[in-house]
Amino acid sequence: MSSETNGAAERFAIGISFGNSSSSIARLNPEGKAEVIANEEGDRQIPTALSYIDGEEYHGTQAKAQLIRNSQNTVAYFRDYLGKDFKSIDATPCHNSAHPQQHEDTVAFTIRDTTSETPSTVTVSEIATRHLRRLKQSASDYLGKEVNAAVITVPTDFNDAQREALIASANAAGLEVLQLIHEPVAAVLAYDARPEAVVTDKLTVVADLGGTRSDASVIACRGGMYTILATAHDYELGGATLDKIVIDHFAKEFIKKHKTDPRENARGLAKLKLEGEATKRALSLGTNATLSIESLTDGIDYGSTINRTRYELLSGKVFAQFTGLIEQVVKKAGLDVLDIDEVIFAGGTSHTPKIAQLARNIFSEKTAILAPSTFTAAINPSELAPRGAAIQASLIQEFDKEDIEQSIHPVVTATPHLQNAIGVEVTSGDAVDFKALLHVETALPARRLAQFAAPKEGGDVLIRVCEGAREIKVTKPEPKPKEEKTEADEDDSDFSDSDDEEEETREIVWKTEKPIAELAVKGVKAGSKVELMIHVDADLGLQITAREVGGQSAVRGAVEAPKA
Amino acid sequence: MTSVQTFNVALPALPSGWSAEKDFKAVGTLSGATQRNLEAVGPFFLAHARRKRHGRTFSEDERIQAQQNVKKTEEDDLGEISEPEDNMLLAREAKDWKSQDHYQVLGLTKYRWRATPEQIKRAHRKKVLRHHPDKKAALGDRDENDQFFKCIQKAHEVLSDPVKRRQFDSVDEAAEVEPPSKKEASKNFYKLWRKVFISEGRFSNIQPVPELGDENSTQEEVENFYNFWYNFDSWRTFEYLDEDVPDDNESRDQKRHVEKKNANARRKRKTEDTARLRHLVDDCAAGDERIKKFRKAARADKDKKRLEREAEAKRLLEEKEKARQEEEQRKKDAEEAAKAEREQNKKAKEAAKNAAKKNKRVLKGSVKDVNYFDDAPSAAQVDSVLADVDLVISKIDAEELAGLAGRLTAAGKDGAAVKAVYTEEVQRLVGAGKLKEGEAKFFA
């Protein structure tokens, strides 16, 4: 990148994912790989919780454990309250910890955070500052160098007030916020920054299934640039919903044995919640998980096991909600599941194997489902956001503040996107087919290079550049329904597909809509290739160049921009 | 860079009858575009932002980026080492490594203590590639002499180990810069001394070392510089010059003796070095025009103050003197005035006295002139007249006396008139209560 070293060089930036239930910190290691940093307790997913006993501050897992004994002085799930007024917040997640209260025009918590007996009122911004300060400290300790800047991920529905509040909190914690980036985009970036990844044009669905809320978004990746096409949020659905199922299951079992409901006792419920969550996590990895709690209620020790099948049966409805959210967002973007090239599962709940398997069934077999249970090389879903943030941090940490501001200014980000795909007509056998070079929603200006085979016998070829439209062709089941494949993609016919009882086959068919230009490349040798370059300006003007690979002369032409 | 998409499908053959100017035909235009917000994330977005902000096209941006990358590698190459090797150097024996100039062996004489570990590594690699015995053998050199290669290895061993390198740097005479003589320094003080201090500064534990500066440096800078050098914290050691310690168990005493000798020698050299440096800084300070300048300025300042103070004192003294003189003058004047007045008074008194005497004489004369109011006055009458005249005189004041004398003179020798004047006077005096009735016997 740029070699400026004035002032900006002293920056030492990390990526922070500041979640409602847990946060993570990451930084690019010297090999250029994003690495999630463990805090002093060894946690990579640090619970977003702070707890106070006698003026001493506990953070992360330690604070979360305090939810049982010291719930009144423990603050958790506060991220979504940042920058909001009391009327518009949902206080349900805080049922079991310090309750949010109205304080002037923000939200605050009344906790005993000092040695004195009288509780003090701490605003959510101050809590966030303390949390970020602890994260910063953990990162500084791990890296052995003072961290002073960060890229922080935020949900796509964070409004300006929330962003400002977050930036203010981070600044108060001694962190310069280089940029706030959207969580789903960070996840895509984390995948695309893998060394083996190739930049392709694709449509990605990011399912961010968190602890207390779930978000899904459709992102168009065009030449490495990302555009969010649609988002969907469910503020009630999350890991906590699944925890509840596990808790209810064990509670019922307990009632059967001991005739008391452990959920009626606040401490019992807190214990069940903590252990239930751990059990649910264990079920994502193994097929069996145990739960054992000492003195759950009335001094009774409780221990039991649950297997994955049982869990999946119980959670069937909730799982359907997750997949429903994904389907909903695809629909919202005006797309079909067939259009989706990739589904990225992010967030802690994405570890649950069944959700990814259900998603597998929704999408076609050429869609890659990037979740631990369906894709062996998948990145830990919990680490996607911090990694993406760390990658972005490394990219911009040497920039001047002004440079960053200018780069993320709406003047730069607001760009025209193609309405129709641009491609070339080709012959496959006898039929005339369409090959898209620039897909729909490609940010302009854009440039694409492509090579086509010449006809076997060589000679003169015609390149007809035109706009194309995709249509979904529905065919009733034939004896051999799975044969046609339009795109020459890698063949990964999944055997699970044959189990599906689909009545019809749906496929994408491209149709040429509107011819744009015609070019002739003459005297092409047999077996050689023709290279075509299309450059589309921001005003929709085109420059087209075609030539034989290795050839001297090129055919060049420009198509003027349409009159407004 | 844009990657090339490859399609394994054939393009259609040109239909017969198709023709266009320059083989290109624009048929239509694109349908519209939607405005959307790009996510400001990722390297490709940053490239896009760069293009958009600087108004570059794809190819321009690629070219500029490529140029920047090229520049970087060129800068790296700038540190490339290639120095000629003379035969003397090539003929060195590895056993004399103590006296060998390691930097020269690696071809780093340009850099010496400034050479980075990276440069040393590369220089070593380059030398090894050229002088490796296997390479020589491959070139058909029958010569089995690999002494210079060993020298290279030794040089690398010393220079790649930070501790050994410091030891060597400490005694690397070729890196020393001789302090300029007074005559030289007088002409080119800053240029010559700067080199010396940069060279000496390599031994400093505290980096960065303050610069000598130039004639425009501030007093603070200069003071800072000399303070630094007078309190110089040096890592310079003299282990490299140690005598070899015999390494057999036989002569333990001998070993200890040599070790002790070495330790002493090191200490001595260190002390000498410290003294040398001090002397050097003294020399520099002595020739430093800036110090003189500052001193002069300080002195001028002091002088100015002193002069001011003196002038002020003088002025005060003068004022005092003046005041005193004025006071004296005033006193003198007053005295003189008083004296004059006194004299005047005296004169007036005397005049009055004389006048009174004269008037008394007139008074007494007047009665005598009229022959005591008798043609043949008896002694008793004369006495009584005179007694009355005396009484009048004693009771009367100067002015009345003058008036009386006047009137008597006017009466002249007329006895009755004189008597009337007297009688009137006595009566007036009686009226004024100064004389008792019957006291004046004659002029009753």
CSV table of C-alpha atoms in Angstrom, one decimal, chain A residues 1 179 181-182 185 189 199 223-228 392 403 406-408 411-417 419-420 422 425-427 435 441 445 447 449-453 455 460-462 467 514 516-520 522 535 542 555 557 559, chain B residues 1-15 18-20 22-46 48-53 57-59 62 65 68-69 72:
chain,number,residue,atom,x,y,z
A,1,MET,CA,0.0,0.0,0.0
A,179,GLN,CA,-13.9,2.5,10.6
A,181,ILE,CA,-17.9,-2.1,9.2
A,182,HIS,CA,-21.0,-4.3,8.9
A,185,VAL,CA,-19.4,-7.9,5.2
A,189,LEU,CA,-14.1,-10.5,3.8
A,199,VAL,CA,-12.0,-13.3,-6.5
A,223,GLY,CA,-14.8,-8.1,-8.4
A,224,GLY,CA,-14.1,-8.2,-4.7
A,225,MET,CA,-16.4,-5.3,-3.9
A,226,TYR,CA,-19.4,-5.9,-1.8
A,227,THR,CA,-22.9,-4.5,-2.0
A,228,ILE,CA,-25.6,-5.4,0.5
A,392,GLN,CA,-9.8,-4.3,7.2
A,403,ASP,CA,-7.8,9.4,3.8
A,406,GLN,CA,-12.6,10.4,2.2
A,407,SER,CA,-12.5,6.7,1.1
A,408,ILE,CA,-15.7,5.8,3.0
A,411,VAL,CA,-19.4,10.2,-2.8
A,412,VAL,CA,-17.2,7.2,-3.1
A,413,THR,CA,-19.4,4.4,-1.9
A,414,ALA,CA,-22.6,5.4,-3.7
A,415,THR,CA,-22.1,4.0,-7.1
A,416,PRO,CA,-24.3,2.9,-10.0
A,417,HIS,CA,-24.8,-0.8,-10.2
A,419,GLN,CA,-29.3,-3.5,-13.8
A,420,ASN,CA,-28.7,-6.3,-16.3
A,422,ILE,CA,-23.6,-8.0,-19.8
A,425,GLU,CA,-23.5,-15.0,-27.1
A,426,VAL,CA,-21.7,-18.2,-27.7
A,427,THR,CA,-22.6,-21.4,-29.4
A,435,LYS,CA,-22.3,-16.1,-21.1
A,441,GLU,CA,-25.4,-5.5,-9.5
A,445,PRO,CA,-17.0,1.5,-13.3
A,447,ARG,CA,-13.8,-4.0,-16.2
A,449,LEU,CA,-11.5,-9.8,-19.2
A,450,ALA,CA,-12.5,-13.1,-20.7
A,451,GLN,CA,-11.1,-15.7,-23.0
A,452,PHE,CA,-13.2,-17.7,-25.3
A,453,ALA,CA,-12.3,-20.7,-27.4
A,455,PRO,CA,-14.3,-22.5,-33.3
A,460,ASP,CA,-13.5,-15.5,-38.5
A,461,VAL,CA,-15.6,-15.2,-35.3
A,462,LEU,CA,-18.3,-12.9,-34.3
A,467,GLU,CA,-27.5,-7.7,-22.1
A,514,LYS,CA,-30.8,-6.6,-25.9
A,516,ILE,CA,-25.2,-3.9,-27.4
A,517,ALA,CA,-22.4,-4.3,-29.9
A,518,GLU,CA,-21.0,-6.7,-32.4
A,519,LEU,CA,-17.3,-7.3,-33.1
A,520,ALA,CA,-15.6,-9.5,-35.7
A,522,LYS,CA,-10.9,-12.3,-38.3
A,535,HIS,CA,-15.0,-1.8,-19.7
A,542,LEU,CA,-18.7,0.8,-22.9
A,555,VAL,CA,-10.7,-4.8,-32.6
A,557,GLY,CA,-14.9,0.0,-30.2
A,559,VAL,CA,-20.6,2.2,-27.1
B,1,MET,CA,-5.5,-6.8,-11.3
B,2,THR,CA,-8.5,-8.3,-13.1
B,3,SER,CA,-8.4,-12.0,-13.4
B,4,VAL,CA,-9.3,-13.5,-16.8
B,5,GLN,CA,-12.4,-15.5,-16.9
B,6,THR,CA,-12.0,-18.4,-19.2
B,7,PHE,CA,-14.9,-20.0,-21.0
B,8,ASN,CA,-14.5,-23.2,-22.7
B,9,VAL,CA,-17.2,-22.6,-25.2
B,10,ALA,CA,-16.6,-21.6,-28.8
B,11,LEU,CA,-17.6,-18.3,-30.2
B,12,PRO,CA,-19.9,-18.4,-33.2
B,13,ALA,CA,-18.4,-18.1,-36.6
B,14,LEU,CA,-18.9,-14.9,-38.4
B,15,PRO,CA,-22.0,-15.1,-40.5
B,18,TRP,CA,-21.5,-9.3,-41.8
B,19,SER,CA,-19.4,-6.3,-42.2
B,20,ALA,CA,-18.7,-3.2,-40.3
B,22,LYS,CA,-13.2,-1.5,-38.4
B,23,ASP,CA,-15.0,-4.7,-37.6
B,24,PHE,CA,-17.0,-3.0,-34.9
B,25,LYS,CA,-20.7,-2.1,-34.8
B,26,ALA,CA,-22.5,-0.6,-31.9
B,27,VAL,CA,-26.0,-1.9,-31.9
B,28,GLY,CA,-27.6,-0.6,-28.7
B,29,THR,CA,-27.0,0.9,-25.4
B,30,LEU,CA,-27.2,-0.4,-21.9
B,31,SER,CA,-30.3,-0.2,-19.9
B,32,GLY,CA,-30.1,1.9,-16.7
B,33,ALA,CA,-28.3,1.4,-13.5
B,34,THR,CA,-29.3,1.3,-9.9
B,35,GLN,CA,-27.6,3.4,-7.3
B,36,ARG,CA,-26.5,1.4,-4.4
B,37,ASN,CA,-24.1,1.8,-1.5
B,38,LEU,CA,-20.9,-0.2,-1.7
B,39,GLU,CA,-19.6,-1.6,1.5
B,40,ALA,CA,-16.4,0.3,2.3
B,41,VAL,CA,-14.4,-2.9,3.0
B,42,GLY,CA,-11.7,-5.0,1.4
B,43,PRO,CA,-8.7,-4.4,-0.8
B,44,PHE,CA,-10.8,-4.1,-4.0
B,45,PHE,CA,-13.0,-1.5,-2.5
B,46,LEU,CA,-9.9,0.5,-1.5
B,48,HIS,CA,-12.0,1.5,-6.2
B,49,ALA,CA,-11.9,4.4,-3.8
B,50,ARG,CA,-8.4,5.3,-4.9
B,51,ARG,CA,-9.5,5.3,-8.6
B,52,LYS,CA,-12.6,7.3,-7.8
B,53,ARG,CA,-10.9,9.9,-5.6
B,57,THR,CA,-9.0,4.7,-14.8
B,58,PHE,CA,-8.3,1.0,-14.2
B,59,SER,CA,-5.1,0.9,-16.3
B,62,GLU,CA,-2.6,-0.3,-12.1
B,65,GLN,CA,0.5,1.0,-8.2
B,68,GLN,CA,5.1,2.4,-6.5
B,69,ASN,CA,6.0,-1.3,-6.1
B,72,LYS,CA,10.2,0.0,-3.3
